[in-house]
């Protein structure tokens, strides 16, 4: 079993690194394909990932890389959906009573990253009428308004 975990983790990592190389070379279509494949693999093997913290960290990296690439391709609406999807997934994991404690703790730690990414994204969109309502609705649904005191830096690439 450990060998299988190593295999899909190493494949996910290689796809992510390949996507990063394409991203940094401004080859966003190729980066998008790598990141989508990495995310798909992660979702398929999420329950078998080494530890809950590693699984959630990989989930966040996959979605943030995908959203950054979508944004670079001018697909802001898709990027907003991607960011909302990962943030809501973490918040729901935290709130769901059947979530195992280690997974809940990992989701709690990493949802701060997705919240920061959402708020940075909203600021970078300069009130885009197609994007801002999506982000605002996501934040309202997940009831994270109490976290508005998080330090928000200017928009940057979060590619990992």
PDB file of C-alpha atoms in Angstrom, residues 35-139:
ATOM      1  CA  UNK A  35      -2.658  21.288 -12.995  1.00  0.00           C
ATOM      2  CA  UNK A  36      -6.013  19.804 -13.996  1.00  0.00           C
ATOM      3  CA  UNK A  37      -4.449  16.352 -14.274  1.00  0.00           C
ATOM      4  CA  UNK A  38      -2.735  16.766 -10.888  1.00  0.00           C
ATOM      5  CA  UNK A  39      -6.006  17.877  -9.269  1.00  0.00           C
ATOM      6  CA  UNK A  40      -7.897  14.977 -10.815  1.00  0.00           C
ATOM      7  CA  UNK A  41      -5.322  12.513  -9.488  1.00  0.00           C
ATOM      8  CA  UNK A  42      -5.408  14.108  -6.054  1.00  0.00           C
ATOM      9  CA  UNK A  43      -9.193  13.911  -5.869  1.00  0.00           C
ATOM     10  CA  UNK A  44      -9.133  10.291  -6.984  1.00  0.00           C
ATOM     11  CA  UNK A  45      -6.654   9.279  -4.269  1.00  0.00           C
ATOM     12  CA  UNK A  46      -7.488  11.872  -1.602  1.00  0.00           C
ATOM     13  CA  UNK A  47      -8.561   9.290   1.010  1.00  0.00           C
ATOM     14  CA  UNK A  48      -5.337   7.346   0.494  1.00  0.00           C
ATOM     15  CA  UNK A  49      -2.970  10.338   0.667  1.00  0.00           C
ATOM     16  CA  UNK A  50      -0.233   9.956   3.308  1.00  0.00           C
ATOM     17  CA  UNK A  51      -1.659  12.123   6.092  1.00  0.00           C
ATOM     18  CA  UNK A  52      -4.734  14.337   6.274  1.00  0.00           C
ATOM     19  CA  UNK A  53      -2.509  17.424   6.471  1.00  0.00           C
ATOM     20  CA  UNK A  54      -0.547  16.367   3.376  1.00  0.00           C
ATOM     21  CA  UNK A  55      -3.792  15.633   1.518  1.00  0.00           C
ATOM     22  CA  UNK A  56      -5.320  19.012   2.374  1.00  0.00           C
ATOM     23  CA  UNK A  57      -2.086  20.859   1.585  1.00  0.00           C
ATOM     24  CA  UNK A  58      -1.941  19.146  -1.830  1.00  0.00           C
ATOM     25  CA  UNK A  59      -5.621  19.971  -2.379  1.00  0.00           C
ATOM     26  CA  UNK A  60      -5.007  23.652  -1.669  1.00  0.00           C
ATOM     27  CA  UNK A  61      -1.890  23.772  -3.870  1.00  0.00           C
ATOM     28  CA  UNK A  62      -3.756  22.076  -6.726  1.00  0.00           C
ATOM     29  CA  UNK A  63      -6.698  24.452  -6.643  1.00  0.00           C
ATOM     30  CA  UNK A  64      -4.666  27.619  -6.111  1.00  0.00           C
ATOM     31  CA  UNK A  65      -2.331  26.766  -8.988  1.00  0.00           C
ATOM     32  CA  UNK A  66      -5.315  26.048 -11.195  1.00  0.00           C
ATOM     33  CA  UNK A  67      -7.013  29.339 -10.236  1.00  0.00           C
ATOM     34  CA  UNK A  68      -3.830  31.354 -10.848  1.00  0.00           C
ATOM     35  CA  UNK A  69      -3.520  29.826 -14.298  1.00  0.00           C
ATOM     36  CA  UNK A  70      -7.179  30.393 -15.121  1.00  0.00           C
ATOM     37  CA  UNK A  71      -6.770  34.022 -14.122  1.00  0.00           C
ATOM     38  CA  UNK A  72      -3.661  34.419 -16.300  1.00  0.00           C
ATOM     39  CA  UNK A  73      -5.680  33.040 -19.223  1.00  0.00           C
ATOM     40  CA  UNK A  74      -8.322  35.746 -18.654  1.00  0.00           C
ATOM     41  CA  UNK A  75     -10.803  33.258 -17.233  1.00  0.00           C
ATOM     42  CA  UNK A  76     -11.545  35.192 -14.060  1.00  0.00           C
ATOM     43  CA  UNK A  77     -15.009  33.705 -13.665  1.00  0.00           C
ATOM     44  CA  UNK A  78     -13.546  30.169 -13.723  1.00  0.00           C
ATOM     45  CA  UNK A  79     -10.800  31.207 -11.304  1.00  0.00           C
ATOM     46  CA  UNK A  80     -13.439  32.559  -8.907  1.00  0.00           C
ATOM     47  CA  UNK A  81     -15.345  29.270  -9.137  1.00  0.00           C
ATOM     48  CA  UNK A  82     -12.159  27.297  -8.475  1.00  0.00           C
ATOM     49  CA  UNK A  83     -11.233  29.391  -5.445  1.00  0.00           C
ATOM     50  CA  UNK A  84     -14.756  29.204  -4.061  1.00  0.00           C
ATOM     51  CA  UNK A  85     -14.873  25.458  -4.613  1.00  0.00           C
ATOM     52  CA  UNK A  86     -11.736  24.724  -2.590  1.00  0.00           C
ATOM     53  CA  UNK A  87     -12.612  27.200   0.162  1.00  0.00           C
ATOM     54  CA  UNK A  88     -16.124  25.849   0.554  1.00  0.00           C
ATOM     55  CA  UNK A  89     -14.833  22.280   0.587  1.00  0.00           C
ATOM     56  CA  UNK A  90     -12.501  23.092   3.482  1.00  0.00           C
ATOM     57  CA  UNK A  91     -15.130  25.005   5.429  1.00  0.00           C
ATOM     58  CA  UNK A  92     -17.653  22.190   4.976  1.00  0.00           C
ATOM     59  CA  UNK A  93     -15.048  19.676   6.177  1.00  0.00           C
ATOM     60  CA  UNK A  94     -14.540  21.771   9.288  1.00  0.00           C
ATOM     61  CA  UNK A  95     -18.266  22.048   9.968  1.00  0.00           C
ATOM     62  CA  UNK A  96     -19.344  18.488   9.112  1.00  0.00           C
ATOM     63  CA  UNK A  97     -19.697  16.410  12.297  1.00  0.00           C
ATOM     64  CA  UNK A  98     -18.555  13.182  10.570  1.00  0.00           C
ATOM     65  CA  UNK A  99     -15.191  14.626   9.507  1.00  0.00           C
ATOM     66  CA  UNK A 100     -12.350  12.867  11.290  1.00  0.00           C
ATOM     67  CA  UNK A 101     -10.528  15.177  13.738  1.00  0.00           C
ATOM     68  CA  UNK A 102      -7.160  15.137  11.907  1.00  0.00           C
ATOM     69  CA  UNK A 103      -8.838  16.097   8.634  1.00  0.00           C
ATOM     70  CA  UNK A 104     -10.886  18.809  10.380  1.00  0.00           C
ATOM     71  CA  UNK A 105      -7.737  20.269  11.941  1.00  0.00           C
ATOM     72  CA  UNK A 106      -5.904  20.231   8.602  1.00  0.00           C
ATOM     73  CA  UNK A 107      -8.854  21.881   6.857  1.00  0.00           C
ATOM     74  CA  UNK A 108      -8.979  24.530   9.593  1.00  0.00           C
ATOM     75  CA  UNK A 109      -5.279  25.318   9.176  1.00  0.00           C
ATOM     76  CA  UNK A 110      -5.430  25.522   5.389  1.00  0.00           C
ATOM     77  CA  UNK A 111      -8.727  27.390   5.001  1.00  0.00           C
ATOM     78  CA  UNK A 112      -6.904  30.559   6.006  1.00  0.00           C
ATOM     79  CA  UNK A 113      -4.882  30.224   2.783  1.00  0.00           C
ATOM     80  CA  UNK A 114      -8.000  29.838   0.674  1.00  0.00           C
ATOM     81  CA  UNK A 115      -9.672  32.746   2.429  1.00  0.00           C
ATOM     82  CA  UNK A 116      -6.623  34.940   1.776  1.00  0.00           C
ATOM     83  CA  UNK A 117      -6.562  33.813  -1.867  1.00  0.00           C
ATOM     84  CA  UNK A 118     -10.252  34.684  -2.255  1.00  0.00           C
ATOM     85  CA  UNK A 119      -9.875  38.139  -0.754  1.00  0.00           C
ATOM     86  CA  UNK A 120      -6.724  38.885  -2.799  1.00  0.00           C
ATOM     87  CA  UNK A 121      -8.519  37.718  -5.907  1.00  0.00           C
ATOM     88  CA  UNK A 122     -11.517  39.932  -5.182  1.00  0.00           C
ATOM     89  CA  UNK A 123      -9.242  42.948  -4.662  1.00  0.00           C
ATOM     90  CA  UNK A 124      -7.378  42.234  -7.904  1.00  0.00           C
ATOM     91  CA  UNK A 125     -10.613  42.023  -9.874  1.00  0.00           C
ATOM     92  CA  UNK A 126     -11.465  45.665  -9.127  1.00  0.00           C
ATOM     93  CA  UNK A 127     -15.170  45.107  -8.694  1.00  0.00           C
ATOM     94  CA  UNK A 128     -15.605  42.986 -11.846  1.00  0.00           C
ATOM     95  CA  UNK A 129     -19.414  42.617 -11.908  1.00  0.00           C
ATOM     96  CA  UNK A 130     -19.167  38.953 -12.964  1.00  0.00           C
ATOM     97  CA  UNK A 131     -16.596  37.926 -10.349  1.00  0.00           C
ATOM     98  CA  UNK A 132     -17.158  39.946  -7.173  1.00  0.00           C
ATOM     99  CA  UNK A 133     -20.695  38.652  -6.531  1.00  0.00           C
ATOM    100  CA  UNK A 134     -19.395  35.065  -6.762  1.00  0.00           C
ATOM    101  CA  UNK A 135     -16.636  35.691  -4.251  1.00  0.00           C
ATOM    102  CA  UNK A 136     -18.886  37.673  -1.908  1.00  0.00           C
ATOM    103  CA  UNK A 137     -21.546  34.929  -2.006  1.00  0.00           C
ATOM    104  CA  UNK A 138     -18.903  32.281  -1.312  1.00  0.00           C
ATOM    105  CA  UNK A 139     -17.576  34.179   1.681  1.00  0.00           C
TER     106      UNK A 139
END
